[in-house]
Amino acid sequence: TSPRPINVEALAALQPALDALGGPIHAMSLSASHHVSEQITERNAAVRQHNQVALLLTVFLSLLVLTFVVGAITLGSGRTNVMQGAVHLVIFAAFLFLALVP
């Protein structure tokens, strides 16, 4: 069968049914919006935590490289003094502080 053209009386008969759907559709869209907002908040928290871990690992890697450089300079000269030992202790203290107090 071919579709019939819609007339004004048919549209007027459908209007109350369509108006009745307004409330539930609004409630569903509001619920979906809140759900998406919660998901975005959870994702932002996860990204923030990953960024903090990445920065902490970068600091640890920098301290490790600094330790190797200072150790190479100390051992490369063939002689050590109190100042070089103090530098080693300061680097070690910074590493311990960052490891225990993130």
PDB file of N, CA, C and O in Angstrom, residues 23-98:
ATOM      1  N   GLY A  23       7.812  14.760  28.840  1.00  0.00           N
ATOM      2  CA  GLY A  23       8.391  14.583  30.182  1.00  0.00           C
ATOM      3  C   GLY A  23       9.369  13.429  30.262  1.00  0.00           C
ATOM      4  O   GLY A  23      10.505  13.603  30.729  1.00  0.00           O
ATOM      5  N   PRO A  24       8.981  12.228  29.821  1.00  0.00           N
ATOM      6  CA  PRO A  24       9.924  11.104  29.883  1.00  0.00           C
ATOM      7  C   PRO A  24      11.176  11.313  29.028  1.00  0.00           C
ATOM      8  O   PRO A  24      12.272  10.932  29.425  1.00  0.00           O
ATOM      9  N   ILE A  25      11.018  11.932  27.871  1.00  0.00           N
ATOM     10  CA  ILE A  25      12.192  12.185  27.010  1.00  0.00           C
ATOM     11  C   ILE A  25      13.121  13.175  27.698  1.00  0.00           C
ATOM     12  O   ILE A  25      14.347  13.002  27.691  1.00  0.00           O
ATOM     13  N   HIS A  26      12.543  14.184  28.328  1.00  0.00           N
ATOM     14  CA  HIS A  26      13.371  15.162  29.065  1.00  0.00           C
ATOM     15  C   HIS A  26      14.111  14.472  30.215  1.00  0.00           C
ATOM     16  O   HIS A  26      15.302  14.719  30.435  1.00  0.00           O
ATOM     17  N   ALA A  27      13.421  13.596  30.950  1.00  0.00           N
ATOM     18  CA  ALA A  27      14.049  12.886  32.068  1.00  0.00           C
ATOM     19  C   ALA A  27      15.176  11.984  31.578  1.00  0.00           C
ATOM     20  O   ALA A  27      16.239  11.904  32.206  1.00  0.00           O
ATOM     21  N   MET A  28      14.948  11.298  30.443  1.00  0.00           N
ATOM     22  CA  MET A  28      16.004  10.422  29.900  1.00  0.00           C
ATOM     23  C   MET A  28      17.217  11.230  29.449  1.00  0.00           C
ATOM     24  O   MET A  28      18.357  10.847  29.715  1.00  0.00           O
ATOM     25  N   SER A  29      17.000  12.342  28.789  1.00  0.00           N
ATOM     26  CA  SER A  29      18.138  13.137  28.323  1.00  0.00           C
ATOM     27  C   SER A  29      18.886  13.747  29.506  1.00  0.00           C
ATOM     28  O   SER A  29      20.116  13.832  29.496  1.00  0.00           O
ATOM     29  N   LEU A  30      18.167  14.142  30.555  1.00  0.00           N
ATOM     30  CA  LEU A  30      18.819  14.681  31.754  1.00  0.00           C
ATOM     31  C   LEU A  30      19.635  13.600  32.452  1.00  0.00           C
ATOM     32  O   LEU A  30      20.779  13.832  32.868  1.00  0.00           O
ATOM     33  N   SER A  31      19.081  12.396  32.542  1.00  0.00           N
ATOM     34  CA  SER A  31      19.802  11.275  33.154  1.00  0.00           C
ATOM     35  C   SER A  31      21.059  10.933  32.351  1.00  0.00           C
ATOM     36  O   SER A  31      22.125  10.696  32.926  1.00  0.00           O
ATOM     37  N   ALA A  32      20.920  10.909  31.029  1.00  0.00           N
ATOM     38  CA  ALA A  32      22.074  10.615  30.177  1.00  0.00           C
ATOM     39  C   ALA A  32      23.144  11.688  30.327  1.00  0.00           C
ATOM     40  O   ALA A  32      24.344  11.390  30.375  1.00  0.00           O
ATOM     41  N   SER A  33      22.721  12.936  30.435  1.00  0.00           N
ATOM     42  CA  SER A  33      23.675  14.029  30.610  1.00  0.00           C
ATOM     43  C   SER A  33      24.433  13.892  31.921  1.00  0.00           C
ATOM     44  O   SER A  33      25.656  14.092  31.971  1.00  0.00           O
ATOM     45  N   HIS A  34      23.733  13.513  33.004  1.00  0.00           N
ATOM     46  CA  HIS A  34      24.409  13.305  34.291  1.00  0.00           C
ATOM     47  C   HIS A  34      25.365  12.124  34.229  1.00  0.00           C
ATOM     48  O   HIS A  34      26.466  12.175  34.794  1.00  0.00           O
ATOM     49  N   HIS A  35      24.969  11.081  33.535  1.00  0.00           N
ATOM     50  CA  HIS A  35      25.836   9.902  33.408  1.00  0.00           C
ATOM     51  C   HIS A  35      27.117  10.246  32.646  1.00  0.00           C
ATOM     52  O   HIS A  35      28.216   9.856  33.055  1.00  0.00           O
ATOM     53  N   VAL A  36      26.978  10.983  31.570  1.00  0.00           N
ATOM     54  CA  VAL A  36      28.157  11.400  30.791  1.00  0.00           C
ATOM     55  C   VAL A  36      29.049  12.305  31.630  1.00  0.00           C
ATOM     56  O   VAL A  36      30.282  12.194  31.603  1.00  0.00           O
ATOM     57  N   SER A  37      28.442  13.184  32.415  1.00  0.00           N
ATOM     58  CA  SER A  37      29.215  14.067  33.285  1.00  0.00           C
ATOM     59  C   SER A  37      30.014  13.265  34.314  1.00  0.00           C
ATOM     60  O   SER A  37      31.189  13.570  34.580  1.00  0.00           O
ATOM     61  N   GLU A  38      29.405  12.234  34.895  1.00  0.00           N
ATOM     62  CA  GLU A  38      30.122  11.382  35.846  1.00  0.00           C
ATOM     63  C   GLU A  38      31.275  10.648  35.166  1.00  0.00           C
ATOM     64  O   GLU A  38      32.364  10.524  35.743  1.00  0.00           O
ATOM     65  N   GLN A  39      31.055  10.162  33.951  1.00  0.00           N
ATOM     66  CA  GLN A  39      32.123   9.477  33.224  1.00  0.00           C
ATOM     67  C   GLN A  39      33.276  10.426  32.924  1.00  0.00           C
ATOM     68  O   GLN A  39      34.448  10.051  33.032  1.00  0.00           O
ATOM     69  N   ILE A  40      32.972  11.656  32.564  1.00  0.00           N
ATOM     70  CA  ILE A  40      34.022  12.643  32.272  1.00  0.00           C
ATOM     71  C   ILE A  40      34.805  12.952  33.544  1.00  0.00           C
ATOM     72  O   ILE A  40      36.045  13.057  33.520  1.00  0.00           O
ATOM     73  N   THR A  41      34.116  13.064  34.665  1.00  0.00           N
ATOM     74  CA  THR A  41      34.791  13.329  35.942  1.00  0.00           C
ATOM     75  C   THR A  41      35.723  12.177  36.303  1.00  0.00           C
ATOM     76  O   THR A  41      36.861  12.398  36.730  1.00  0.00           O
ATOM     77  N   GLU A  42      35.261  10.941  36.124  1.00  0.00           N
ATOM     78  CA  GLU A  42      36.106   9.777  36.416  1.00  0.00           C
ATOM     79  C   GLU A  42      37.317   9.736  35.485  1.00  0.00           C
ATOM     80  O   GLU A  42      38.430   9.439  35.913  1.00  0.00           O
ATOM     81  N   ARG A  43      37.116  10.052  34.216  1.00  0.00           N
ATOM     82  CA  ARG A  43      38.229  10.044  33.264  1.00  0.00           C
ATOM     83  C   ARG A  43      39.248  11.129  33.617  1.00  0.00           C
ATOM     84  O   ARG A  43      40.457  10.896  33.584  1.00  0.00           O
ATOM     85  N   ASN A  44      38.760  12.305  33.989  1.00  0.00           N
ATOM     86  CA  ASN A  44      39.675  13.381  34.376  1.00  0.00           C
ATOM     87  C   ASN A  44      40.496  12.997  35.603  1.00  0.00           C
ATOM     88  O   ASN A  44      41.690  13.305  35.682  1.00  0.00           O
ATOM     89  N   ALA A  45      39.868  12.320  36.557  1.00  0.00           N
ATOM     90  CA  ALA A  45      40.599  11.878  37.755  1.00  0.00           C
ATOM     91  C   ALA A  45      41.669  10.855  37.375  1.00  0.00           C
ATOM     92  O   ALA A  45      42.791  10.895  37.885  1.00  0.00           O
ATOM     93  N   ALA A  46      41.333   9.938  36.471  1.00  0.00           N
ATOM     94  CA  ALA A  46      42.308   8.927  36.040  1.00  0.00           C
ATOM     95  C   ALA A  46      43.473   9.576  35.294  1.00  0.00           C
ATOM     96  O   ALA A  46      44.641   9.235  35.526  1.00  0.00           O
ATOM     97  N   VAL A  47      43.177  10.532  34.428  1.00  0.00           N
ATOM     98  CA  VAL A  47      44.241  11.226  33.680  1.00  0.00           C
ATOM     99  C   VAL A  47      45.117  12.025  34.636  1.00  0.00           C
ATOM    100  O   VAL A  47      46.354  12.034  34.506  1.00  0.00           O
ATOM    101  N   ARG A  48      44.497  12.666  35.632  1.00  0.00           N
ATOM    102  CA  ARG A  48      45.268  13.431  36.623  1.00  0.00           C
ATOM    103  C   ARG A  48      46.221  12.509  37.386  1.00  0.00           C
ATOM    104  O   ARG A  48      47.386  12.834  37.593  1.00  0.00           O
ATOM    105  N   GLN A  49      45.708  11.339  37.781  1.00  0.00           N
ATOM    106  CA  GLN A  49      46.555  10.385  38.509  1.00  0.00           C
ATOM    107  C   GLN A  49      47.694   9.888  37.624  1.00  0.00           C
ATOM    108  O   GLN A  49      48.836   9.787  38.072  1.00  0.00           O
ATOM    109  N   HIS A  50      47.412   9.592  36.364  1.00  0.00           N
ATOM    110  CA  HIS A  50      48.470   9.141  35.457  1.00  0.00           C
ATOM    111  C   HIS A  50      49.521  10.225  35.257  1.00  0.00           C
ATOM    112  O   HIS A  50      50.730   9.923  35.194  1.00  0.00           O
ATOM    113  N   ASN A  51      49.080  11.473  35.161  1.00  0.00           N
ATOM    114  CA  ASN A  51      50.041  12.572  35.008  1.00  0.00           C
ATOM    115  C   ASN A  51      50.923  12.719  36.242  1.00  0.00           C
ATOM    116  O   ASN A  51      52.128  12.973  36.128  1.00  0.00           O
ATOM    117  N   GLN A  52      50.338  12.557  37.422  1.00  0.00           N
ATOM    118  CA  GLN A  52      51.127  12.654  38.649  1.00  0.00           C
ATOM    119  C   GLN A  52      52.159  11.532  38.715  1.00  0.00           C
ATOM    120  O   GLN A  52      53.319  11.764  39.087  1.00  0.00           O
ATOM    121  N   VAL A  53      51.761  10.327  38.347  1.00  0.00           N
ATOM    122  CA  VAL A  53      52.701   9.202  38.345  1.00  0.00           C
ATOM    123  C   VAL A  53      53.808   9.448  37.328  1.00  0.00           C
ATOM    124  O   VAL A  53      54.985   9.201  37.600  1.00  0.00           O
ATOM    125  N   ALA A  54      53.443   9.956  36.159  1.00  0.00           N
ATOM    126  CA  ALA A  54      54.455  10.226  35.124  1.00  0.00           C
ATOM    127  C   ALA A  54      55.452  11.281  35.594  1.00  0.00           C
ATOM    128  O   ALA A  54      56.663  11.146  35.374  1.00  0.00           O
ATOM    129  N   LEU A  55      54.966  12.324  36.244  1.00  0.00           N
ATOM    130  CA  LEU A  55      55.874  13.359  36.747  1.00  0.00           C
ATOM    131  C   LEU A  55      56.783  12.808  37.836  1.00  0.00           C
ATOM    132  O   LEU A  55      57.991  13.114  37.873  1.00  0.00           O
ATOM    133  N   LEU A  56      56.239  11.981  38.708  1.00  0.00           N
ATOM    134  CA  LEU A  56      57.049  11.382  39.765  1.00  0.00           C
ATOM    135  C   LEU A  56      58.130  10.472  39.173  1.00  0.00           C
ATOM    136  O   LEU A  56      59.287  10.498  39.611  1.00  0.00           O
ATOM    137  N   LEU A  57      57.762   9.685  38.180  1.00  0.00           N
ATOM    138  CA  LEU A  57      58.755   8.824  37.526  1.00  0.00           C
ATOM    139  C   LEU A  57      59.823   9.648  36.815  1.00  0.00           C
ATOM    140  O   LEU A  57      61.000   9.264  36.795  1.00  0.00           O
ATOM    141  N   THR A  58      59.429  10.770  36.242  1.00  0.00           N
ATOM    142  CA  THR A  58      60.400  11.647  35.591  1.00  0.00           C
ATOM    143  C   THR A  58      61.387  12.206  36.607  1.00  0.00           C
ATOM    144  O   THR A  58      62.600  12.276  36.346  1.00  0.00           O
ATOM    145  N   VAL A  59      60.896  12.586  37.775  1.00  0.00           N
ATOM    146  CA  VAL A  59      61.783  13.094  38.827  1.00  0.00           C
ATOM    147  C   VAL A  59      62.745  12.004  39.275  1.00  0.00           C
ATOM    148  O   VAL A  59      63.948  12.242  39.435  1.00  0.00           O
ATOM    149  N   PHE A  60      62.231  10.785  39.483  1.00  0.00           N
ATOM    150  CA  PHE A  60      63.102   9.682  39.887  1.00  0.00           C
ATOM    151  C   PHE A  60      64.160   9.387  38.827  1.00  0.00           C
ATOM    152  O   PHE A  60      65.325   9.164  39.143  1.00  0.00           O
ATOM    153  N   LEU A  61      63.757   9.401  37.559  1.00  0.00           N
ATOM    154  CA  LEU A  61      64.720   9.149  36.485  1.00  0.00           C
ATOM    155  C   LEU A  61      65.763  10.259  36.433  1.00  0.00           C
ATOM    156  O   LEU A  61      66.957   9.987  36.232  1.00  0.00           O
ATOM    157  N   SER A  62      65.333  11.496  36.639  1.00  0.00           N
ATOM    158  CA  SER A  62      66.287  12.613  36.644  1.00  0.00           C
ATOM    159  C   SER A  62      67.291  12.464  37.785  1.00  0.00           C
ATOM    160  O   SER A  62      68.488  12.703  37.602  1.00  0.00           O
ATOM    161  N   LEU A  63      66.805  12.060  38.962  1.00  0.00           N
ATOM    162  CA  LEU A  63      67.724  11.843  40.081  1.00  0.00           C
ATOM    163  C   LEU A  63      68.685  10.702  39.803  1.00  0.00           C
ATOM    164  O   LEU A  63      69.862  10.758  40.165  1.00  0.00           O
ATOM    165  N   LEU A  64      68.186   9.663  39.132  1.00  0.00           N
ATOM    166  CA  LEU A  64      69.056   8.538  38.785  1.00  0.00           C
ATOM    167  C   LEU A  64      70.153   8.984  37.817  1.00  0.00           C
ATOM    168  O   LEU A  64      71.333   8.655  38.009  1.00  0.00           O
ATOM    169  N   VAL A  65      69.778   9.742  36.800  1.00  0.00           N
ATOM    170  CA  VAL A  65      70.772  10.239  35.839  1.00  0.00           C
ATOM    171  C   VAL A  65      71.749  11.175  36.533  1.00  0.00           C
ATOM    172  O   VAL A  65      72.971  11.096  36.306  1.00  0.00           O
ATOM    173  N   LEU A  66      71.245  12.045  37.400  1.00  0.00           N
ATOM    174  CA  LEU A  66      72.117  12.942  38.137  1.00  0.00           C
ATOM    175  C   LEU A  66      73.099  12.166  39.011  1.00  0.00           C
ATOM    176  O   LEU A  66      74.281  12.508  39.095  1.00  0.00           O
ATOM    177  N   THR A  67      72.619  11.083  39.619  1.00  0.00           N
ATOM    178  CA  THR A  67      73.500  10.247  40.444  1.00  0.00           C
ATOM    179  C   THR A  67      74.605   9.636  39.607  1.00  0.00           C
ATOM    180  O   THR A  67      75.777   9.619  40.008  1.00  0.00           O
ATOM    181  N   PHE A  68      74.253   9.131  38.431  1.00  0.00           N
ATOM    182  CA  PHE A  68      75.276   8.538  37.569  1.00  0.00           C
ATOM    183  C   PHE A  68      76.287   9.578  37.081  1.00  0.00           C
ATOM    184  O   PHE A  68      77.495   9.311  37.015  1.00  0.00           O
ATOM    185  N   VAL A  69      75.805  10.767  36.767  1.00  0.00           N
ATOM    186  CA  VAL A  69      76.716  11.823  36.298  1.00  0.00           C
ATOM    187  C   VAL A  69      77.665  12.240  37.421  1.00  0.00           C
ATOM    188  O   VAL A  69      78.884  12.346  37.213  1.00  0.00           O
ATOM    189  N   VAL A  70      77.117  12.445  38.608  1.00  0.00           N
ATOM    190  CA  VAL A  70      77.967  12.849  39.738  1.00  0.00           C
ATOM    191  C   VAL A  70      78.938  11.716  40.079  1.00  0.00           C
ATOM    192  O   VAL A  70      80.120  11.964  40.367  1.00  0.00           O
ATOM    193  N   GLY A  71      78.460  10.481  40.045  1.00  0.00           N
ATOM    194  CA  GLY A  71      79.353   9.340  40.304  1.00  0.00           C
ATOM    195  C   GLY A  71      80.457   9.240  39.272  1.00  0.00           C
ATOM    196  O   GLY A  71      81.623   8.963  39.609  1.00  0.00           O
ATOM    197  N   ALA A  72      80.119   9.481  38.004  1.00  0.00           N
ATOM    198  CA  ALA A  72      81.141   9.431  36.950  1.00  0.00           C
ATOM    199  C   ALA A  72      82.161  10.541  37.128  1.00  0.00           C
ATOM    200  O   ALA A  72      83.364  10.330  36.936  1.00  0.00           O
ATOM    201  N   ILE A  73      81.712  11.714  37.489  1.00  0.00           N
ATOM    202  CA  ILE A  73      82.649  12.828  37.708  1.00  0.00           C
ATOM    203  C   ILE A  73      83.548  12.517  38.904  1.00  0.00           C
ATOM    204  O   ILE A  73      84.759  12.747  38.867  1.00  0.00           O
ATOM    205  N   THR A  74      82.934  11.973  39.962  1.00  0.00           N
ATOM    206  CA  THR A  74      83.713  11.661  41.160  1.00  0.00           C
ATOM    207  C   THR A  74      84.754  10.588  40.881  1.00  0.00           C
ATOM    208  O   THR A  74      85.924  10.722  41.247  1.00  0.00           O
ATOM    209  N   LEU A  75      84.317   9.529  40.219  1.00  0.00           N
ATOM    210  CA  LEU A  75      85.247   8.429  39.947  1.00  0.00           C
ATOM    211  C   LEU A  75      86.201   8.742  38.807  1.00  0.00           C
ATOM    212  O   LEU A  75      87.302   8.207  38.747  1.00  0.00           O
ATOM    213  N   GLY A  76      85.793   9.614  37.905  1.00  0.00           N
ATOM    214  CA  GLY A  76      86.641   9.960  36.766  1.00  0.00           C
ATOM    215  C   GLY A  76      87.840  10.791  37.156  1.00  0.00           C
ATOM    216  O   GLY A  76      88.891  10.734  36.509  1.00  0.00           O
ATOM    217  N   SER A  77      87.705  11.563  38.210  1.00  0.00           N
ATOM    218  CA  SER A  77      88.822  12.419  38.604  1.00  0.00           C
ATOM    219  C   SER A  77      89.911  11.630  39.329  1.00  0.00           C
ATOM    220  O   SER A  77      91.054  12.072  39.405  1.00  0.00           O
ATOM    221  N   GLY A  78      89.562  10.472  39.868  1.00  0.00           N
ATOM    222  CA  GLY A  78      90.553   9.663  40.575  1.00  0.00           C
ATOM    223  C   GLY A  78      90.736  10.092  42.013  1.00  0.00           C
ATOM    224  O   GLY A  78      91.328   9.373  42.803  1.00  0.00           O
ATOM    225  N   ARG A  79      90.244  11.247  42.373  1.00  0.00           N
ATOM    226  CA  ARG A  79      90.361  11.724  43.749  1.00  0.00           C
ATOM    227  C   ARG A  79      88.990  12.206  44.199  1.00  0.00           C
ATOM    228  O   ARG A  79      88.200  12.701  43.408  1.00  0.00           O
ATOM    229  N   THR A  80      88.724  12.072  45.457  1.00  0.00           N
ATOM    230  CA  THR A  80      87.454  12.560  45.997  1.00  0.00           C
ATOM    231  C   THR A  80      87.747  13.524  47.138  1.00  0.00           C
ATOM    232  O   THR A  80      88.842  13.531  47.694  1.00  0.00           O
ATOM    233  N   ASN A  81      86.759  14.333  47.449  1.00  0.00           N
ATOM    234  CA  ASN A  81      86.889  15.230  48.592  1.00  0.00           C
ATOM    235  C   ASN A  81      85.543  15.282  49.323  1.00  0.00           C
ATOM    236  O   ASN A  81      84.567  14.657  48.907  1.00  0.00           O
ATOM    237  N   VAL A  82      85.508  16.023  50.378  1.00  0.00           N
ATOM    238  CA  VAL A  82      84.313  16.084  51.219  1.00  0.00           C
ATOM    239  C   VAL A  82      83.139  16.696  50.449  1.00  0.00           C
ATOM    240  O   VAL A  82      81.999  16.265  50.608  1.00  0.00           O
ATOM    241  N   MET A  83      83.399  17.669  49.610  1.00  0.00           N
ATOM    242  CA  MET A  83      82.334  18.315  48.848  1.00  0.00           C
ATOM    243  C   MET A  83      81.630  17.318  47.927  1.00  0.00           C
ATOM    244  O   MET A  83      80.398  17.322  47.844  1.00  0.00           O
ATOM    245  N   GLN A  84      82.357  16.480  47.252  1.00  0.00           N
ATOM    246  CA  GLN A  84      81.735  15.483  46.377  1.00  0.00           C
ATOM    247  C   GLN A  84      80.923  14.476  47.187  1.00  0.00           C
ATOM    248  O   GLN A  84      79.841  14.061  46.771  1.00  0.00           O
ATOM    249  N   GLY A  85      81.426  14.097  48.357  1.00  0.00           N
ATOM    250  CA  GLY A  85      80.663  13.209  49.228  1.00  0.00           C
ATOM    251  C   GLY A  85      79.383  13.865  49.710  1.00  0.00           C
ATOM    252  O   GLY A  85      78.333  13.220  49.804  1.00  0.00           O
ATOM    253  N   ALA A  86      79.449  15.155  50.004  1.00  0.00           N
ATOM    254  CA  ALA A  86      78.259  15.884  50.433  1.00  0.00           C
ATOM    255  C   ALA A  86      77.224  15.958  49.310  1.00  0.00           C
ATOM    256  O   ALA A  86      76.024  15.821  49.554  1.00  0.00           O
ATOM    257  N   VAL A  87      77.687  16.129  48.086  1.00  0.00           N
ATOM    258  CA  VAL A  87      76.765  16.153  46.941  1.00  0.00           C
ATOM    259  C   VAL A  87      76.062  14.806  46.818  1.00  0.00           C
ATOM    260  O   VAL A  87      74.844  14.734  46.594  1.00  0.00           O
ATOM    261  N   HIS A  88      76.789  13.723  46.975  1.00  0.00           N
ATOM    262  CA  HIS A  88      76.185  12.387  46.933  1.00  0.00           C
ATOM    263  C   HIS A  88      75.133  12.233  48.034  1.00  0.00           C
ATOM    264  O   HIS A  88      74.049  11.687  47.790  1.00  0.00           O
ATOM    265  N   LEU A  89      75.448  12.703  49.219  1.00  0.00           N
ATOM    266  CA  LEU A  89      74.492  12.599  50.319  1.00  0.00           C
ATOM    267  C   LEU A  89      73.242  13.449  50.081  1.00  0.00           C
ATOM    268  O   LEU A  89      72.126  13.033  50.407  1.00  0.00           O
ATOM    269  N   VAL A  90      73.403  14.626  49.502  1.00  0.00           N
ATOM    270  CA  VAL A  90      72.256  15.482  49.209  1.00  0.00           C
ATOM    271  C   VAL A  90      71.355  14.825  48.164  1.00  0.00           C
ATOM    272  O   VAL A  90      70.125  14.822  48.289  1.00  0.00           O
ATOM    273  N   ILE A  91      71.955  14.255  47.135  1.00  0.00           N
ATOM    274  CA  ILE A  91      71.158  13.562  46.109  1.00  0.00           C
ATOM    275  C   ILE A  91      70.435  12.372  46.726  1.00  0.00           C
ATOM    276  O   ILE A  91      69.254  12.130  46.462  1.00  0.00           O
ATOM    277  N   PHE A  92      71.120  11.641  47.575  1.00  0.00           N
ATOM    278  CA  PHE A  92      70.502  10.492  48.231  1.00  0.00           C
ATOM    279  C   PHE A  92      69.357  10.936  49.138  1.00  0.00           C
ATOM    280  O   PHE A  92      68.284  10.319  49.168  1.00  0.00           O
ATOM    281  N   ALA A  93      69.541  12.031  49.858  1.00  0.00           N
ATOM    282  CA  ALA A  93      68.485  12.543  50.739  1.00  0.00           C
ATOM    283  C   ALA A  93      67.272  13.003  49.918  1.00  0.00           C
ATOM    284  O   ALA A  93      66.132  12.748  50.304  1.00  0.00           O
ATOM    285  N   ALA A  94      67.513  13.642  48.787  1.00  0.00           N
ATOM    286  CA  ALA A  94      66.408  14.075  47.922  1.00  0.00           C
ATOM    287  C   ALA A  94      65.654  12.869  47.388  1.00  0.00           C
ATOM    288  O   ALA A  94      64.413  12.864  47.346  1.00  0.00           O
ATOM    289  N   PHE A  95      66.386  11.835  46.996  1.00  0.00           N
ATOM    290  CA  PHE A  95      65.745  10.617  46.500  1.00  0.00           C
ATOM    291  C   PHE A  95      64.889   9.985  47.594  1.00  0.00           C
ATOM    292  O   PHE A  95      63.737   9.611  47.355  1.00  0.00           O
ATOM    293  N   LEU A  96      65.434   9.867  48.813  1.00  0.00           N
ATOM    294  CA  LEU A  96      64.662   9.280  49.908  1.00  0.00           C
ATOM    295  C   LEU A  96      63.435  10.120  50.233  1.00  0.00           C
ATOM    296  O   LEU A  96      62.353   9.586  50.478  1.00  0.00           O
ATOM    297  N   PHE A  97      63.600  11.436  50.246  1.00  0.00           N
ATOM    298  CA  PHE A  97      62.467  12.310  50.543  1.00  0.00           C
ATOM    299  C   PHE A  97      61.351  12.127  49.504  1.00  0.00           C
ATOM    300  O   PHE A  97      60.180  11.981  49.867  1.00  0.00           O
ATOM    301  N   LEU A  98      61.701  12.110  48.237  1.00  0.00           N
ATOM    302  CA  LEU A  98      60.701  11.959  47.198  1.00  0.00           C
ATOM    303  C   LEU A  98      60.097  10.559  47.166  1.00  0.00           C
ATOM    304  O   LEU A  98      58.954  10.378  46.771  1.00  0.00           O
TER     305      LEU A  98
END
